[in-house]
PDB file of C-alpha atoms in Angstrom:
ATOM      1  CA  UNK A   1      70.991  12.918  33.729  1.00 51.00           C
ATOM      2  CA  UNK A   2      67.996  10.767  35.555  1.00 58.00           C
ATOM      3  CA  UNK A   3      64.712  10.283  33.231  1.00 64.00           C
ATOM      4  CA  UNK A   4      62.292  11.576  35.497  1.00 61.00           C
ATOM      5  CA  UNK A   5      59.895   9.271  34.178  1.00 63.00           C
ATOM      6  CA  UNK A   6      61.920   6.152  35.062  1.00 64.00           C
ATOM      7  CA  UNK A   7      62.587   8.233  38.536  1.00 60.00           C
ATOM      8  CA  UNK A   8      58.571   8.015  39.517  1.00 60.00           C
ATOM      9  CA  UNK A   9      58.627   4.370  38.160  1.00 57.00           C
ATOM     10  CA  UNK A  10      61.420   3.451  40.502  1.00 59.00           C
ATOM     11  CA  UNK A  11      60.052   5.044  43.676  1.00 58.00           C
ATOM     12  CA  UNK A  12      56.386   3.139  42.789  1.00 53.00           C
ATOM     13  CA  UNK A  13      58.423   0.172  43.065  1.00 45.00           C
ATOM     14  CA  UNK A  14      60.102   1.158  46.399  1.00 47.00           C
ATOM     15  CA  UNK A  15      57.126   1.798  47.310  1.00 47.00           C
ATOM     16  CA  UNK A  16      56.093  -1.580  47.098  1.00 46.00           C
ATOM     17  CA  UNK A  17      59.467  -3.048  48.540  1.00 44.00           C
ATOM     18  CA  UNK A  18      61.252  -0.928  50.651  1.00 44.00           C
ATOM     19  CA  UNK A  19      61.093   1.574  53.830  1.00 43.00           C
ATOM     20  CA  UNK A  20      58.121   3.780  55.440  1.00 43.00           C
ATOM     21  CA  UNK A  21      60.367   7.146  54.599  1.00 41.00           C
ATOM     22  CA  UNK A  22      60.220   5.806  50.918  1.00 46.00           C
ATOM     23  CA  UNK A  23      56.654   5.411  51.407  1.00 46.00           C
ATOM     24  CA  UNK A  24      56.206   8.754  52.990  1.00 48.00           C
ATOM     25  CA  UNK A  25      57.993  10.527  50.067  1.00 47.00           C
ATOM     26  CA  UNK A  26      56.426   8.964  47.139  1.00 47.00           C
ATOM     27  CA  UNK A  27      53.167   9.591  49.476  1.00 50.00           C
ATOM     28  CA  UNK A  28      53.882  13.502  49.035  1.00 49.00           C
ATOM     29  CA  UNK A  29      55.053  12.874  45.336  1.00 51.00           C
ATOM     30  CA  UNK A  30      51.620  11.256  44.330  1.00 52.00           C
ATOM     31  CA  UNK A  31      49.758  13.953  46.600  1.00 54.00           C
ATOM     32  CA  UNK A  32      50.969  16.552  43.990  1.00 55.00           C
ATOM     33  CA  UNK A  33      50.491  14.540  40.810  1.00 54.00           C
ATOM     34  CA  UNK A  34      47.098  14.108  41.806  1.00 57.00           C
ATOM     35  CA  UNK A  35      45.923  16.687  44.179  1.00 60.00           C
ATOM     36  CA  UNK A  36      48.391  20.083  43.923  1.00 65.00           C
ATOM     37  CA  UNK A  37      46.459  20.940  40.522  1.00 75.00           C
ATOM     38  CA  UNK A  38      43.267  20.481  42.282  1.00 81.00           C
ATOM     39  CA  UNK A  39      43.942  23.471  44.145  1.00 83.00           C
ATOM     40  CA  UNK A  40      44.155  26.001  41.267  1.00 87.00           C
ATOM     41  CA  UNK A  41      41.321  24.618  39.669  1.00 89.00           C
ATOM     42  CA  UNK A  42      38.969  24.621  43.237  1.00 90.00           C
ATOM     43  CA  UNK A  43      39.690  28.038  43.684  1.00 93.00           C
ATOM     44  CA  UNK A  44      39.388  29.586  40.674  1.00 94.00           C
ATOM     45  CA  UNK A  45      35.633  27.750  40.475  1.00 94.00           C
ATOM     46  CA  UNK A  46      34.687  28.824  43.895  1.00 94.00           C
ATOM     47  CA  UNK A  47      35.656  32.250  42.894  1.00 95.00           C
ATOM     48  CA  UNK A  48      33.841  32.189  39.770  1.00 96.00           C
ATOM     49  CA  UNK A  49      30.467  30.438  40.843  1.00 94.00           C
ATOM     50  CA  UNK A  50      31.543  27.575  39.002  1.00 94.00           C
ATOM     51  CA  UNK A  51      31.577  23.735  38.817  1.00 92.00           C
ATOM     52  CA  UNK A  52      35.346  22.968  39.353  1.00 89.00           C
ATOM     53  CA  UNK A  53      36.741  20.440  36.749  1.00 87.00           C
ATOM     54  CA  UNK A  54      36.780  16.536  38.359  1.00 84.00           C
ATOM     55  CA  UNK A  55      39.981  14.624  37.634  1.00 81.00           C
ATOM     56  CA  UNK A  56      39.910  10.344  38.180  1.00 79.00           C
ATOM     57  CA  UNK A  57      41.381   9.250  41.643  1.00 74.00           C
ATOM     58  CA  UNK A  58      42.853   6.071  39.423  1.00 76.00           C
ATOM     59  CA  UNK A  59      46.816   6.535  40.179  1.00 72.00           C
ATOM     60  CA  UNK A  60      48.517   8.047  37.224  1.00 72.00           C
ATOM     61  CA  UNK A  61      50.673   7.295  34.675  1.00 73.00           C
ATOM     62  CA  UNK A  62      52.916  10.220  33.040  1.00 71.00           C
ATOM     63  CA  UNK A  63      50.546  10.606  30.137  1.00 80.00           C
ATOM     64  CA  UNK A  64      47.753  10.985  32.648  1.00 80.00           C
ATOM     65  CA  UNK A  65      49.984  13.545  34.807  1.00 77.00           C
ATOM     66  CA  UNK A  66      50.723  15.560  31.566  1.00 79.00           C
ATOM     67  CA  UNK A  67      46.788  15.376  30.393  1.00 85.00           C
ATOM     68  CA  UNK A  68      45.879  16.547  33.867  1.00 84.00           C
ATOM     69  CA  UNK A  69      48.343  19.369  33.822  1.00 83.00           C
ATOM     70  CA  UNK A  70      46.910  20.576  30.781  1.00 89.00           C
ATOM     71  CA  UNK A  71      43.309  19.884  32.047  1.00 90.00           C
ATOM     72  CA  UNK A  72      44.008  22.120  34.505  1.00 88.00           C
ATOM     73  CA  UNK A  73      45.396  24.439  32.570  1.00 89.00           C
ATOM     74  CA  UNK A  74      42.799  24.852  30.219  1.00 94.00           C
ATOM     75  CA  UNK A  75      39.917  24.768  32.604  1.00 93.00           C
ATOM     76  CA  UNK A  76      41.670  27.990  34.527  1.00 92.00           C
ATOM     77  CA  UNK A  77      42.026  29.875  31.441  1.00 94.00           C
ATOM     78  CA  UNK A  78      38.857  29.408  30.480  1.00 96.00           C
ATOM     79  CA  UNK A  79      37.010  30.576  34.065  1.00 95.00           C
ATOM     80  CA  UNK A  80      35.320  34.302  33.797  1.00 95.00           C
ATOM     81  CA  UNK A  81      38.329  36.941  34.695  1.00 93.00           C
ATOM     82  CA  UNK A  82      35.586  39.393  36.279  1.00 95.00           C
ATOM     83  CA  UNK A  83      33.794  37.454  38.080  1.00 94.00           C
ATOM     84  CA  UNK A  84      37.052  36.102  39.910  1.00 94.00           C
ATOM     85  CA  UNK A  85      38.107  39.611  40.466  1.00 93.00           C
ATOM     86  CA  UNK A  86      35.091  40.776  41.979  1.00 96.00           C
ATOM     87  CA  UNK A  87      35.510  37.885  44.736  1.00 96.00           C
ATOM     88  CA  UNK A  88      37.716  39.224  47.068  1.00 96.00           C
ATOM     89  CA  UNK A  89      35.105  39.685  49.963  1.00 96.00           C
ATOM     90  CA  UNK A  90      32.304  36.828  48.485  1.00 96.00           C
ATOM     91  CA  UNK A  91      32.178  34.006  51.246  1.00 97.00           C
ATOM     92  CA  UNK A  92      33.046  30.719  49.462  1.00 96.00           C
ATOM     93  CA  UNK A  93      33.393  27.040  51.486  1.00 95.00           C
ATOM     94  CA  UNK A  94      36.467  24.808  50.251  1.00 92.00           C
ATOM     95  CA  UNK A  95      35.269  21.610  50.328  1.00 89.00           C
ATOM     96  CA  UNK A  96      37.870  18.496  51.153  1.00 84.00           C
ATOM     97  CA  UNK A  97      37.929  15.202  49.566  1.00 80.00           C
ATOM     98  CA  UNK A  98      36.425  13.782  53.307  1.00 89.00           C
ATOM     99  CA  UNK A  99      33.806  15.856  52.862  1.00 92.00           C
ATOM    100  CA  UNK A 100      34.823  18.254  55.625  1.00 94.00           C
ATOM    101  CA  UNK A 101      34.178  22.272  55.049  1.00 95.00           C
ATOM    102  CA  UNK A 102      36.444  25.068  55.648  1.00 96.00           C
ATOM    103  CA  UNK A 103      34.885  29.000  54.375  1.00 97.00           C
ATOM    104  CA  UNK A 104      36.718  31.375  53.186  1.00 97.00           C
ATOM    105  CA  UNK A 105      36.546  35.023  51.686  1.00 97.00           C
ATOM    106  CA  UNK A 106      38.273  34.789  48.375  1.00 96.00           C
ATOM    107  CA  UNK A 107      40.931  37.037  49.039  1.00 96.00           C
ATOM    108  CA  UNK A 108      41.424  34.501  51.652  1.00 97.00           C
ATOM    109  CA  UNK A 109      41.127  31.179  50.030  1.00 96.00           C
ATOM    110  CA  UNK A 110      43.872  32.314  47.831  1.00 94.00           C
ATOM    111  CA  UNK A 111      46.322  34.176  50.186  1.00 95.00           C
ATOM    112  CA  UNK A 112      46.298  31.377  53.100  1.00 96.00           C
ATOM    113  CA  UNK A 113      44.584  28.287  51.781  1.00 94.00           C
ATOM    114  CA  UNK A 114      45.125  27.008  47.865  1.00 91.00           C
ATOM    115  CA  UNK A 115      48.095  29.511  46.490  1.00 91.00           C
ATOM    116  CA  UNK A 116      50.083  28.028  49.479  1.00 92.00           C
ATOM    117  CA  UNK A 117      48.827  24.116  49.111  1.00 88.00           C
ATOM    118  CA  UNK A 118      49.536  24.495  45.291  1.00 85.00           C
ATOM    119  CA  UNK A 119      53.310  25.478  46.031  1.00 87.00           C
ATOM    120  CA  UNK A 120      53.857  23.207  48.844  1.00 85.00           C
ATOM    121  CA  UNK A 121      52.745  20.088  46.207  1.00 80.00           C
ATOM    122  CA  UNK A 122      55.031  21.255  43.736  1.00 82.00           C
ATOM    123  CA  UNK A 123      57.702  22.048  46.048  1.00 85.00           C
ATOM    124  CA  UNK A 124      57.243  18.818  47.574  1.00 81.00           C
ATOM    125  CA  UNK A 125      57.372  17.328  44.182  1.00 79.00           C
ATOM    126  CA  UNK A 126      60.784  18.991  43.073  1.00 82.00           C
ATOM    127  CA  UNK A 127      62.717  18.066  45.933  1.00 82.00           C
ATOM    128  CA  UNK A 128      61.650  14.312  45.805  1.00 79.00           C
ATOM    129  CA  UNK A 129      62.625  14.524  41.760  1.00 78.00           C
ATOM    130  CA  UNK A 130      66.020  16.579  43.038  1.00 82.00           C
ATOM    131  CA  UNK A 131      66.476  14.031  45.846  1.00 80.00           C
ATOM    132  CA  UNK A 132      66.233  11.328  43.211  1.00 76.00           C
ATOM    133  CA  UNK A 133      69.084  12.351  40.749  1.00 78.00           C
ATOM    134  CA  UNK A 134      66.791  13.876  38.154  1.00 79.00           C
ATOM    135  CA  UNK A 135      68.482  17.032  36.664  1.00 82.00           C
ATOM    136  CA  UNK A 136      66.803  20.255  37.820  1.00 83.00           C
ATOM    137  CA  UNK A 137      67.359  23.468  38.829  1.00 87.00           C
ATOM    138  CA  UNK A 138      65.780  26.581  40.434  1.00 87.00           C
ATOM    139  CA  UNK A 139      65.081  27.881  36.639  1.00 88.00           C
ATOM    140  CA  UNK A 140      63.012  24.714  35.809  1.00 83.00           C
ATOM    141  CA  UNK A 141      60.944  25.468  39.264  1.00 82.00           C
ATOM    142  CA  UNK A 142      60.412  29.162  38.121  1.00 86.00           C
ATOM    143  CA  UNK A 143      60.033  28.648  34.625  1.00 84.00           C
ATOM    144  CA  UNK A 144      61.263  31.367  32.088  1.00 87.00           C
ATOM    145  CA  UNK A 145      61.404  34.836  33.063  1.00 86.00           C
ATOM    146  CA  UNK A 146      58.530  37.040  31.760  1.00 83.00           C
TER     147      UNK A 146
END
């Protein structure tokens, strides 16, 4: 079984020596270690009137990943549950890192915008790992079954 850990370290080093399609896969696999969580935690601040957590642009190492994750995680959790249900028609503007603006209605920021950018970064992220010999499966993509 691959270490995923040792995978990520070999594509940085690819990266660094080796062809654009390399480049352009660990490009995607970075984009989701340090952007696909972003998405969940935007929306869920939009929708709740709130200051969205901020997470360093430094490149990551897997500590950092796993502390983001969790970041994430816990900032979600933590957002008002009413207020984000009562969004579904409040106008909200998504905001991208070059400072261009998109609005949305909540119902739509979630249905077309950051539910579908969140599972295109992991997706994206799974295939590269899959691609690279580390040992998943469609249960470690879905998670347990509740």
């Amino acid at each position: 079984m691959t270490n995923p850990e040792e995978t990520v370290h070999a594509f940085r080093l690819l990266r660094n020596s080796t062809t654009k399609a390399t480049d352009h896969e660990l490009q995607k696999y970075d984009n989701f270690t340090r952007y696909g969580h972003r998405h969940a935690v935007v929306a869920g601040a939009l929708l709740a009137g709130r200051a969205p957590h901020t997470f360093s642009d430094a490149e990551p190492d897997i500590p950092e990943l796993k502390a983001r994750i969790s970041a994430a995680i816990d900032f979600v959790q933590g957002l008002p549950r009413a207020e984000i249900e009562a969004a579904a028609d409040k106008e909200v503007a998504f905001i991208f890192k070059n400072g261009a603006q998109r609005t949305f209605t909540g119902k739509s920021l979630l249905l077309t915008f950051s539910v579908p950018q969140f599972f295109f970064h992991v997706t994206t992220a799974y295939d590269i790992l899959r691609h690279a010999g580390v040992d998943l499966a469609k249960k470690d993509f879905l998670g347990p079954p509740r």
